[in-house]
XYZ file of C-alpha atoms in Angstrom:
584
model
C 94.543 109.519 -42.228
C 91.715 107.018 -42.583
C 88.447 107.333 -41.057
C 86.856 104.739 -38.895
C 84.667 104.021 -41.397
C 86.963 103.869 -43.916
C 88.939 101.116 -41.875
C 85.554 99.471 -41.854
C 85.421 99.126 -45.657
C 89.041 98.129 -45.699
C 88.550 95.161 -43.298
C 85.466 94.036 -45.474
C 87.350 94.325 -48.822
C 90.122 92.201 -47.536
C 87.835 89.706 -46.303
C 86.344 89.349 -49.389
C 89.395 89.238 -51.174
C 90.734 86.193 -48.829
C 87.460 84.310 -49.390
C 87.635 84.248 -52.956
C 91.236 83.682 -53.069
C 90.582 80.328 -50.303
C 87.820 79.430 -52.606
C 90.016 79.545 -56.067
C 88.523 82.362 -57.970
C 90.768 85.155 -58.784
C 90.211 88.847 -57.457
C 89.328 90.306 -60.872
C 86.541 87.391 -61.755
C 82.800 87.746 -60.436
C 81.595 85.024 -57.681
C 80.937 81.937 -59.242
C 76.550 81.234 -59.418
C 75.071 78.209 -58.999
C 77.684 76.100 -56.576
C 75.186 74.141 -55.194
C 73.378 71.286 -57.255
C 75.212 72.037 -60.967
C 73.312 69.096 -62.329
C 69.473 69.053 -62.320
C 67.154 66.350 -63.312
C 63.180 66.975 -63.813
C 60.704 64.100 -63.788
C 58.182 64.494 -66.076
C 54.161 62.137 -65.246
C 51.100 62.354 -65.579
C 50.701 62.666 -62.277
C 52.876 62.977 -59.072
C 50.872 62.428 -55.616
C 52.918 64.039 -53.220
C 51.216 62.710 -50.243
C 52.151 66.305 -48.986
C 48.273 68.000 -48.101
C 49.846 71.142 -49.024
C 50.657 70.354 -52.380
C 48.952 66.993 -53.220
C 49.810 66.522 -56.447
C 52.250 68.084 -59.233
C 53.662 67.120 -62.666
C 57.141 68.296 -62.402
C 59.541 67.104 -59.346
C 63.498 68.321 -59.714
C 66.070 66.208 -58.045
C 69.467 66.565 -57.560
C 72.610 65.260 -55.679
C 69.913 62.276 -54.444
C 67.777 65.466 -53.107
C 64.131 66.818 -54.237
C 65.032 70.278 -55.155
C 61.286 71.487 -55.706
C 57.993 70.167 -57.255
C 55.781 71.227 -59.226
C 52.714 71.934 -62.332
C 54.881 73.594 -64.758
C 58.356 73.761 -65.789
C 58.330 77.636 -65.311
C 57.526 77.354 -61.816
C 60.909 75.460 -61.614
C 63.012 78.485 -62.880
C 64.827 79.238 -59.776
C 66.348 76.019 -59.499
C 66.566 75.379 -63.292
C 68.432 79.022 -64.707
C 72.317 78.755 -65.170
C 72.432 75.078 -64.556
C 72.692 72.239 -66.429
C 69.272 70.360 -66.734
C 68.234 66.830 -67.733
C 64.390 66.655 -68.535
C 63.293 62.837 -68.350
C 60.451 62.151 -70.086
C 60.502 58.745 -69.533
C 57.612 58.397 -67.382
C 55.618 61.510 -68.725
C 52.428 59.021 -69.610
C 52.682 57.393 -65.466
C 52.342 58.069 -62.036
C 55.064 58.606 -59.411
C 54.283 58.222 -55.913
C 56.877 58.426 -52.815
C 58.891 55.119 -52.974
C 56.779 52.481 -50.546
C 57.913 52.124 -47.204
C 57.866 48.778 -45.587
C 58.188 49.196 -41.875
C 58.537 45.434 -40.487
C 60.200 42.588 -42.325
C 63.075 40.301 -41.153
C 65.752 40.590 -43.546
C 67.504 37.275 -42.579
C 64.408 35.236 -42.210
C 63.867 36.483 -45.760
C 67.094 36.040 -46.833
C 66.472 32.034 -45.048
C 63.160 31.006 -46.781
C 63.199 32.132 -50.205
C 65.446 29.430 -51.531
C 62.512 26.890 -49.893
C 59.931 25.581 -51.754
C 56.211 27.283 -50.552
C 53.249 25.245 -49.735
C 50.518 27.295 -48.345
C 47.146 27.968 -48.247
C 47.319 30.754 -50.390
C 49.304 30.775 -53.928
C 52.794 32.777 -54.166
C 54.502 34.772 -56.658
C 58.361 34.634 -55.430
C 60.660 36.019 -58.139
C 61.151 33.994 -61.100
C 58.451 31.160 -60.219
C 55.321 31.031 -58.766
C 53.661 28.206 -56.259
C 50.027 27.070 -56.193
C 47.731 27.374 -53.148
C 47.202 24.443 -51.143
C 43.833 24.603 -49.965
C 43.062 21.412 -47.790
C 45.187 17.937 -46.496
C 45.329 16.316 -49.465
C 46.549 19.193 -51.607
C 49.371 20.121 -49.264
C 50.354 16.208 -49.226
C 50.809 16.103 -53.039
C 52.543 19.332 -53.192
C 54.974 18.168 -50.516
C 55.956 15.141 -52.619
C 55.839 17.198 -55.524
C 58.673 18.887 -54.258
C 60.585 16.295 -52.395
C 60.625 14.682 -55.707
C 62.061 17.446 -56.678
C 64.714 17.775 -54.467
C 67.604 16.361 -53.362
C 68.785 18.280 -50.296
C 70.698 16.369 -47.302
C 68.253 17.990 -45.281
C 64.716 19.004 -46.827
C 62.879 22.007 -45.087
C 59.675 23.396 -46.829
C 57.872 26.627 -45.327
C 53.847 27.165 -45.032
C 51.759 24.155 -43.401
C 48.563 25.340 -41.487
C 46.545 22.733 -39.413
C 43.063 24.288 -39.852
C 43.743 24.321 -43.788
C 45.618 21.314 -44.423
C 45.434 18.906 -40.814
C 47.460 18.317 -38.213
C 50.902 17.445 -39.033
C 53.078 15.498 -36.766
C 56.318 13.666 -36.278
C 54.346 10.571 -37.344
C 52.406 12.068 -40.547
C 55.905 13.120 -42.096
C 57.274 9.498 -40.874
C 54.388 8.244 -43.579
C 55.341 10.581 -46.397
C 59.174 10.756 -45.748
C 60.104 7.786 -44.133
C 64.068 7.506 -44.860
C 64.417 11.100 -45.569
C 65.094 14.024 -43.395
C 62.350 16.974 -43.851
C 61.147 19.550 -41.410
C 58.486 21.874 -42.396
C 58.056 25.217 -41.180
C 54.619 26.533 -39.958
C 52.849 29.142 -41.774
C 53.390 31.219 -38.851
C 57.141 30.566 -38.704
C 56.744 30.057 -34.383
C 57.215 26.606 -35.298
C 58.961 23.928 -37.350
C 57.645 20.472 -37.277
C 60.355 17.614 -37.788
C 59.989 13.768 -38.664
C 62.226 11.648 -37.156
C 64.863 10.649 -40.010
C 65.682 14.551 -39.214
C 65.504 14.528 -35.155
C 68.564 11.645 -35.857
C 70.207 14.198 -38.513
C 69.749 17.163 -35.901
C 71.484 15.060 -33.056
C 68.206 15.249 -31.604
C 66.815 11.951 -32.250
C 65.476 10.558 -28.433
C 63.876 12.041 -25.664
C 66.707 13.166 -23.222
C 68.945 14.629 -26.222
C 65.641 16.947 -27.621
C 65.049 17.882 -23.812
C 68.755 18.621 -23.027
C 69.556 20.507 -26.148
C 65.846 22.414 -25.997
C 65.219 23.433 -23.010
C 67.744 25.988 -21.887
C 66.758 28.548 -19.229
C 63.725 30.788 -20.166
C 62.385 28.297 -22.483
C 59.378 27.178 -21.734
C 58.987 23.442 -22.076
C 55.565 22.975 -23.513
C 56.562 24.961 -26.404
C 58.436 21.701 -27.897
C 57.156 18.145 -28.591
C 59.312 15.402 -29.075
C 56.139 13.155 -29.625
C 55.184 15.305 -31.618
C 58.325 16.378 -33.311
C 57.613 19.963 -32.701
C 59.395 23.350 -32.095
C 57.817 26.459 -31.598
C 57.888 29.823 -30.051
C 60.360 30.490 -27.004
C 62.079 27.202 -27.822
C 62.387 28.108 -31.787
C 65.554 30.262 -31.852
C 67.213 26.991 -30.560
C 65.564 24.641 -32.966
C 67.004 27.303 -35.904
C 70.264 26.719 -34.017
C 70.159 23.115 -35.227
C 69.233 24.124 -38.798
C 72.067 26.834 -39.296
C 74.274 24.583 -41.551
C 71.868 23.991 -43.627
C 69.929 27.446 -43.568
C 73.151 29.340 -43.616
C 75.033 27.272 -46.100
C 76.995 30.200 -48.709
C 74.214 28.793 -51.616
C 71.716 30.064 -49.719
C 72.330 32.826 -48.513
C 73.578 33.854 -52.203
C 70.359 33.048 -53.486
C 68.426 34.285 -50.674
C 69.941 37.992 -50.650
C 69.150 37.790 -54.868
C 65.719 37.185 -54.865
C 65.061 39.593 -51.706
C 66.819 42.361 -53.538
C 64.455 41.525 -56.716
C 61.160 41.137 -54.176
C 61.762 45.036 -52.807
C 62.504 46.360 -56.305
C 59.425 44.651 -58.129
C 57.285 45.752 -55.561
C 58.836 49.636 -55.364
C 59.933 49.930 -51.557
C 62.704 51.866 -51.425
C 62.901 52.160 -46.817
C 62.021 48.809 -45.221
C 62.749 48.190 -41.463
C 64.283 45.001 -40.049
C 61.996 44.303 -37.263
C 64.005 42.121 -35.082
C 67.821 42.811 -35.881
C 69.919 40.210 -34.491
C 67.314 37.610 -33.459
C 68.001 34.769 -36.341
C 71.945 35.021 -36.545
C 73.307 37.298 -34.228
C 74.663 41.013 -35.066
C 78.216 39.763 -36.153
C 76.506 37.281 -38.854
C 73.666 39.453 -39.713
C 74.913 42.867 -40.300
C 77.599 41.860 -42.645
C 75.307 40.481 -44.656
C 72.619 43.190 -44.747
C 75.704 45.402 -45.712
C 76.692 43.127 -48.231
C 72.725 43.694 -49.968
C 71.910 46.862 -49.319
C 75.176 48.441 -49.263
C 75.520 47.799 -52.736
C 75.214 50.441 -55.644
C 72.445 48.480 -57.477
C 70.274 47.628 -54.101
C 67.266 50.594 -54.458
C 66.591 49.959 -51.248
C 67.634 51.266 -48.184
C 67.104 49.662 -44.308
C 66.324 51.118 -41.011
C 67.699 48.581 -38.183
C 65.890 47.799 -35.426
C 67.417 44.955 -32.713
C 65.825 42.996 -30.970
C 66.158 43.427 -26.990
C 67.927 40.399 -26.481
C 71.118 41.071 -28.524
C 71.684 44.577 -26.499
C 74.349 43.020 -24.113
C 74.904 46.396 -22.723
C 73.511 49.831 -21.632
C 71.764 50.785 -24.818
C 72.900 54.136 -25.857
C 76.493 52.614 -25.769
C 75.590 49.351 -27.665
C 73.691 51.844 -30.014
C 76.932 53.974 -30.570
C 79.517 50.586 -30.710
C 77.420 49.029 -33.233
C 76.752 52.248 -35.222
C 80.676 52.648 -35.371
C 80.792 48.583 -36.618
C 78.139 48.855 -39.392
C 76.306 51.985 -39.820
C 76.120 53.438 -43.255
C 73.910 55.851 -45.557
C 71.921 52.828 -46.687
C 71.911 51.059 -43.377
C 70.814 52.675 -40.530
C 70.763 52.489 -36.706
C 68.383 54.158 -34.613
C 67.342 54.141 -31.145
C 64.297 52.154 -31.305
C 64.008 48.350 -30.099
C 62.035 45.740 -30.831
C 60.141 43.753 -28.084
C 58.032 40.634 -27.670
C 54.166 40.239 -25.703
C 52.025 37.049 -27.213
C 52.530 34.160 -29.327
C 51.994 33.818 -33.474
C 48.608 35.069 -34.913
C 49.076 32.112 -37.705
C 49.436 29.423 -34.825
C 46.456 30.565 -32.737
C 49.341 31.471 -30.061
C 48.334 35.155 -29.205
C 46.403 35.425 -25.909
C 42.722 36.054 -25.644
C 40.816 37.674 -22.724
C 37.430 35.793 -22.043
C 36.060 33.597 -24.070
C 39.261 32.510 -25.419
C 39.289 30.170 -28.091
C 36.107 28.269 -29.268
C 38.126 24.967 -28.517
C 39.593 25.357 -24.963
C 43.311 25.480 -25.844
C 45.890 28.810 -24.607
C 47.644 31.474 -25.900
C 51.116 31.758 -25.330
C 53.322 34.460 -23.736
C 56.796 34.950 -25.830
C 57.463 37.006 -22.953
C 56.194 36.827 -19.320
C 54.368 40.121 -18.528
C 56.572 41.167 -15.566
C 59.863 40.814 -17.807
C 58.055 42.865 -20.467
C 57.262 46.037 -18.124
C 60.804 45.232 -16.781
C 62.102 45.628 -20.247
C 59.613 48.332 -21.697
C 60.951 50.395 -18.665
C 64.591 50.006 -19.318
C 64.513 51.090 -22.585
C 61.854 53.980 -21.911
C 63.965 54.793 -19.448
C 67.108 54.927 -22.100
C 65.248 57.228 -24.509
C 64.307 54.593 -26.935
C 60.927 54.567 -29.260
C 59.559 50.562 -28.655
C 58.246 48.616 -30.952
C 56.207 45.662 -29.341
C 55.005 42.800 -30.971
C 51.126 42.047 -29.597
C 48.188 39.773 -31.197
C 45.653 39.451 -28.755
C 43.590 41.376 -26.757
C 44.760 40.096 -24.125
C 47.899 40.394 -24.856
C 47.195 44.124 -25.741
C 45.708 44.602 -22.186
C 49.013 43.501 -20.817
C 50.866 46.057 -23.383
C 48.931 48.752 -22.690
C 48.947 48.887 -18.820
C 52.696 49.097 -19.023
C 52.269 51.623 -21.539
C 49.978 53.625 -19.068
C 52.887 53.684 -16.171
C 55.470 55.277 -18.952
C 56.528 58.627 -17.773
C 55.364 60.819 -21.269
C 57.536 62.180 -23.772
C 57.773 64.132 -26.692
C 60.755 62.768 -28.601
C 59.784 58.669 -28.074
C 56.753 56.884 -29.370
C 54.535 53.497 -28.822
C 54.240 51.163 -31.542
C 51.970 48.259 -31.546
C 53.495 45.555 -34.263
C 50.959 43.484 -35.708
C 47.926 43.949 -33.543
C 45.907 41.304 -34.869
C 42.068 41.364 -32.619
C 42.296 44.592 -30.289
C 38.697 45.414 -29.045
C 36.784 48.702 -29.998
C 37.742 50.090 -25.903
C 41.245 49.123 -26.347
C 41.402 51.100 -29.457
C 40.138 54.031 -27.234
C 42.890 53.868 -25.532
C 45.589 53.581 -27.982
C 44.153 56.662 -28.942
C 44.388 58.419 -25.909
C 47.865 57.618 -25.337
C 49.238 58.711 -28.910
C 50.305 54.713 -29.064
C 51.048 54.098 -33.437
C 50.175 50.852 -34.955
C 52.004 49.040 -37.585
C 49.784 46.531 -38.970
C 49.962 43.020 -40.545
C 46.556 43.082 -42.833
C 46.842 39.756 -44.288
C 45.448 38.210 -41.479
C 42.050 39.386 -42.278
C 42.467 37.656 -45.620
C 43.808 34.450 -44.729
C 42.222 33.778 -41.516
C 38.841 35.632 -41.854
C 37.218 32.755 -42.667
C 39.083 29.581 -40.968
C 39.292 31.605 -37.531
C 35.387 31.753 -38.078
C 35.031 28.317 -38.017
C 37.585 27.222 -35.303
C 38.850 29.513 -32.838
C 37.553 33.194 -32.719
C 33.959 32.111 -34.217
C 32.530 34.338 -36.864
C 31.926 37.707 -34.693
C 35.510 38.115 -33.646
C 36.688 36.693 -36.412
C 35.248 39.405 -38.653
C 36.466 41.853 -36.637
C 40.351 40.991 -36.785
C 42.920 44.135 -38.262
C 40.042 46.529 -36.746
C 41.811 49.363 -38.872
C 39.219 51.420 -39.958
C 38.049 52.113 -35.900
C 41.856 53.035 -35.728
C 41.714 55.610 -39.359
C 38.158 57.232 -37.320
C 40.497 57.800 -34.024
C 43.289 59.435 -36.361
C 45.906 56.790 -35.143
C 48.865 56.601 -37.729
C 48.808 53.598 -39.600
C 51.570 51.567 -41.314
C 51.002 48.727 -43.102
C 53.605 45.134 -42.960
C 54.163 42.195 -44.730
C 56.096 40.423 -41.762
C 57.475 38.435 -44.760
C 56.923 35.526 -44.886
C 53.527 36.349 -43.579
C 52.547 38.143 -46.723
C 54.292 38.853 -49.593
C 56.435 42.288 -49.524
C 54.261 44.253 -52.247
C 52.555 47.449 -50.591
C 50.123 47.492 -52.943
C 48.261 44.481 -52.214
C 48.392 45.352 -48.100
C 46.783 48.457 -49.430
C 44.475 46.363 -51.112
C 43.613 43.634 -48.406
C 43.101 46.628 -45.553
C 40.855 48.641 -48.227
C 38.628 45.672 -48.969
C 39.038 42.836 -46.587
C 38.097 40.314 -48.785
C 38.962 36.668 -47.434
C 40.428 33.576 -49.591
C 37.052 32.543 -49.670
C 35.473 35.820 -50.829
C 33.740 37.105 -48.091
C 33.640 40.533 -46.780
C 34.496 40.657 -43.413
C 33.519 43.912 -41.481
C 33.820 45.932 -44.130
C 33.159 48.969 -41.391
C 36.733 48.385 -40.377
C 38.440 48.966 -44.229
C 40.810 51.707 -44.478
C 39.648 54.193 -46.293
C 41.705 54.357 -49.702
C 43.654 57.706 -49.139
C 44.217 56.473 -45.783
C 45.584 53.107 -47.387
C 47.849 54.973 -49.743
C 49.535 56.769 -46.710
C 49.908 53.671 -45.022
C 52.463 52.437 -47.249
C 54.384 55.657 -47.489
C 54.447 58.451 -44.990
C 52.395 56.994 -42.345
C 54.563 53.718 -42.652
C 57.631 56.511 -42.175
C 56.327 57.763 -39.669
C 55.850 54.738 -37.943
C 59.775 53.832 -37.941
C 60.911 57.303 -37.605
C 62.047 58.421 -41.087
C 59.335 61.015 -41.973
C 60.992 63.725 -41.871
C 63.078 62.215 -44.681
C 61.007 59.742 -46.544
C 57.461 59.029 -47.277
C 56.462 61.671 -49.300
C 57.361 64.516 -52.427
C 58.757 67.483 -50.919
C 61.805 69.900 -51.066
C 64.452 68.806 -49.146
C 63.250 64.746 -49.058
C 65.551 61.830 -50.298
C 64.177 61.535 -54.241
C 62.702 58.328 -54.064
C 59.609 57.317 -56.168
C 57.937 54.299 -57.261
C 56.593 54.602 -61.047
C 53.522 53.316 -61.358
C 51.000 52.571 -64.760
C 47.978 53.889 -63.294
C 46.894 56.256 -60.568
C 45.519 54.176 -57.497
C 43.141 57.127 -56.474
C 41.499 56.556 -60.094
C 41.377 53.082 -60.150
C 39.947 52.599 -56.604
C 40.869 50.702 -53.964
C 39.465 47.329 -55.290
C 41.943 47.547 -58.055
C 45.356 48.563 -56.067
C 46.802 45.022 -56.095
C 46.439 44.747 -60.484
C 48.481 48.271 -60.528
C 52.103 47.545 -62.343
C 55.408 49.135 -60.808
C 57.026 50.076 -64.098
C 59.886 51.074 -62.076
C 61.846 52.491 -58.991
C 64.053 56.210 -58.899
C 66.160 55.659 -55.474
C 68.063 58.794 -54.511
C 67.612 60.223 -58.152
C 68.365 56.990 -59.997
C 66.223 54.668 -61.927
C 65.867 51.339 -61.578
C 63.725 48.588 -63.342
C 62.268 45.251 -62.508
């Protein structure tokens, strides 16, 4: 007769014997080792910065199945993971740097995908893949750039992105009448709020007297004043309608082609590997937009991949359902939904649009609102209210006086944050308080370096102006920092944001504030796990660590050597996305 504990030893032999017979091997064979991860590949540099504190920097990082395995200073160390498995030491990059793939936490995909087939004429010069355009520093520079390329072109409809009043004039309705008389052109500010139009393209737009531009502008919400037929202008809340107009020739299939090419080559060149759309939906709609996103970064030879953020307007429904339809529709490993939502306080920094508390600007003129302040709170509160993280868009002090009282009345809670996008002038008390309420900031740094000096002159004068992207007062209050290119409002290359924020040098030269740099380690985390942890995805990107998604940027030299004046001449030799290399 058996024994209870007998029986005991029974039941566990035949439970063993089932589990190896349900997982293949036979009864008589030993349990297989090493299941998990067969395949191992080690990077080999000179130097890995983890941006982990706990381990700051190795030479040895082990990746598998898209995966880091482990990291660390000598092969030996990576024994565990390495015996009875089949390893693949790259040495490849053995004489460079890897860093965590960049993070870019704010571009717009589809206004990207929109204005890289246009020619640029700006005031500062632009490296675009494959060709590169010269600054246009005053009026009569921009004028013989725009023929230049209108020469150049022979386009049904010709639209040209990066005109800036204070650098290059005014430019009306009747200035492109004198340069383009018989042929249709519209230019797009430098801020992208607005899009100024001669009148050979009003006619082409349908648009070409008074009571057509007013019926076909000025829907419900829009605010009037933010279009001109005098003028030929289209800006702000009425812009969205004047792209309407513009959608057969922005969305024509040769664009877009061309469009999602060189965008694909911009985020590889520059090493981001996570960007965030930062206003999903608002230039084509989900049903046009998403397919095409999927149709980029879906792709096996996109190293890139995109965390989706909508703007408020397209969520026709209680969120959490929209958020679980549209998931269903279009979510994939590469393209992801979360429940965070973009929203809208003051007008374009470029444009001189945000809104100033007392003294305003130098000349007299307002600020606009892209969204009243009572329909803000209104909206802030629904989707606080929802459980979503909110992302607000904010230039001015004023404007961020507005933001932060309805950010005061939110009910507090651990698992949603506050992030201010952009946050062009905030004063040193404001700062205080974004402090005190744990708000984040995602910053656009290239406003210091294009503006620092003009805004001096006209508009903020030279004390405010000085003080615009007040980032290091936000680095001494320990507020996480991300760092944006808004592209088209600077180029998508972390490195230089790093590099503008770190030195806040102006086109002109001048150091502005130099109190309110980032400091250079601060930078560096600005453009990886700060800038993940700004959109949510540091706990899976950002930096070098067991368990993380293996991306890395390879990079010729070590930024912490070369110092923060040098971060915009360092090289990205290359790009390893989920374990696999890619180059320029």
């Amino acid at each position: 007769m058996m024994t209870p504990l007998g029986k005991t030893i029974a039941r566990m032999m035949l439970a063993l014997w089932l589990a190896l017979m349900g997982s293949g091997a036979s009864a008589n064979e030993p349990l297989a080792k090493n299941q998990s991860y067969p395949d191992i590949t080690i990077y080999e540099a000179q130097s890995i910065i983890t941006m982990e504190p706990a381990l700051p920097e190795a030479k040895f990082v082990a990746v598998a199945d898209g995966i880091i395995l482990s990291v660390a200073q000598d092969l030996e160390s990576l024994k565990p993971w390495t015996d009875g498995r089949k390893v693949t030491i790259n040495r490849d990059y053995a004489d460079k740097v890897l860093m965590p793939g960049f993070i870019e936490p704010h571009i717009h995909p589809m206004q990207a995908i929109l204005m890289l087939p246009l020619p640029f004429i700006a005031p500062e010069e632009w490296e675009l893949p494959g060709r590169t355009y010269p600054a246009a520093s005053n009026a009569e520079d921009y004028e013989r750039l725009l023929r230049r390329e209108l020469a150049k072109s022979d386009a049904p409809l010709f639209l040209s992105w990066g005109h800036h009043a204070l650098f290059h004039g005014e430019l009306t309705r009747a200035e492109l009448d004198r340069i383009a008389p018989d042929r249709p052109v519209v230019i797009w500010q430098r801020s992208f709020h607005e899009i100024i139009a001669n009148s050979a393209a009003l006619n082409l737009l349908g648009i070409g007297t008074s009571d057509a531009f007013a019926k076909t502008l000025f829907k419900p919400g829009i605010d009037p004043s933010h279009a001109s037929f005098e003028k030929g202008t289209i800006g702000e809340t009425a812009l969205f309608g004047g792209i309407d107009l513009l959608r057969p020739y922005l969305f024509s299939p040769a664009n877009i082609s061309n469009g999602l090419s060189q965008l694909r080559q911009m985020l590889l060149e520059n090493g981001v590997t996570t960007a965030a759309d930062m206003a999903f939906g608002g230039f084509g709609g989900v049903q046009t937009e998403a397919p095409l996103f999927k149709s980029l970064f879906d792709r096996a030879d996109t190293p890139t991949r995109i965390v989706v953020v909508p703007v408020s307007t397209v969520i026709d429904k209680e969120p959490n359902l929209w958020l679980k339809e549209t998931q269903a529709a279009y979510a994939s490993e590469k393209m992801l939904f979360t429940d965070r939502v973009k929203l809208f306080a003051d007008g374009a920094f470029f444009a001189q649009y945000m809104q100033l508390n007392a003294p305003g600007y130098s000349d007299g003129h307002e600020g606009r609102w892209l969204t009243e302040p009572e329909m803000l709170a209104a909206l802030t509160q629904k989707f606080w209210n929802a459980g979503w993280s909110i992302h607000t868009h904010v230039n001015g002090d004023k404007g961020l006086d507005v933001v932060l009282g309805i950010s005061e009345q939110l009910r507090p809670s651990n698992s949603q944050n506050l992030v201010m996008e952009h946050l062009g002038f905030s004063t040193e008390a404001q700062n205080r308080r974004l402090a005190d309420l744990d708000i984040w900031v995602s910053a656009q740094p290239n406003y210091i370096r294009i503006l620092g000096d003009v805004y001096a002159r006209s508009g903020l004068g030279p004390d405010r102006a000085a003080q615009m992207n007040r980032l290091g007062s936000l680095e001494r209050k320990n507020v996480p920092i991300g760092l944006h290119s808004d592209f088209n409002m600077a180029p998508i290359d972390p490195l230089y944001l790093a590099w503008v924020a770190s030195n806040r040098v102006t086109l002109e030269g001048n150091v502005k504030s130099p109190s309110e740099a980032l400091s250079l380690d601060k930078a560096m985390r600005a453009i990886t796990i700060e800038a993940a942890q700004i959109i949510g995805m540091d706990d899976v990107v950002g930096s070098i660590a067991s368990g993380k998604k293996a991306d890395f940027v390879v990079l010729g030299s070590n930024p912490y050597e070369q110092g923060a004046d040098k971060l915009r001449d360092i090289a990205v030799e290359a790009v390893i996305f989920e374990g696999q290399v890619f180059t320029p």
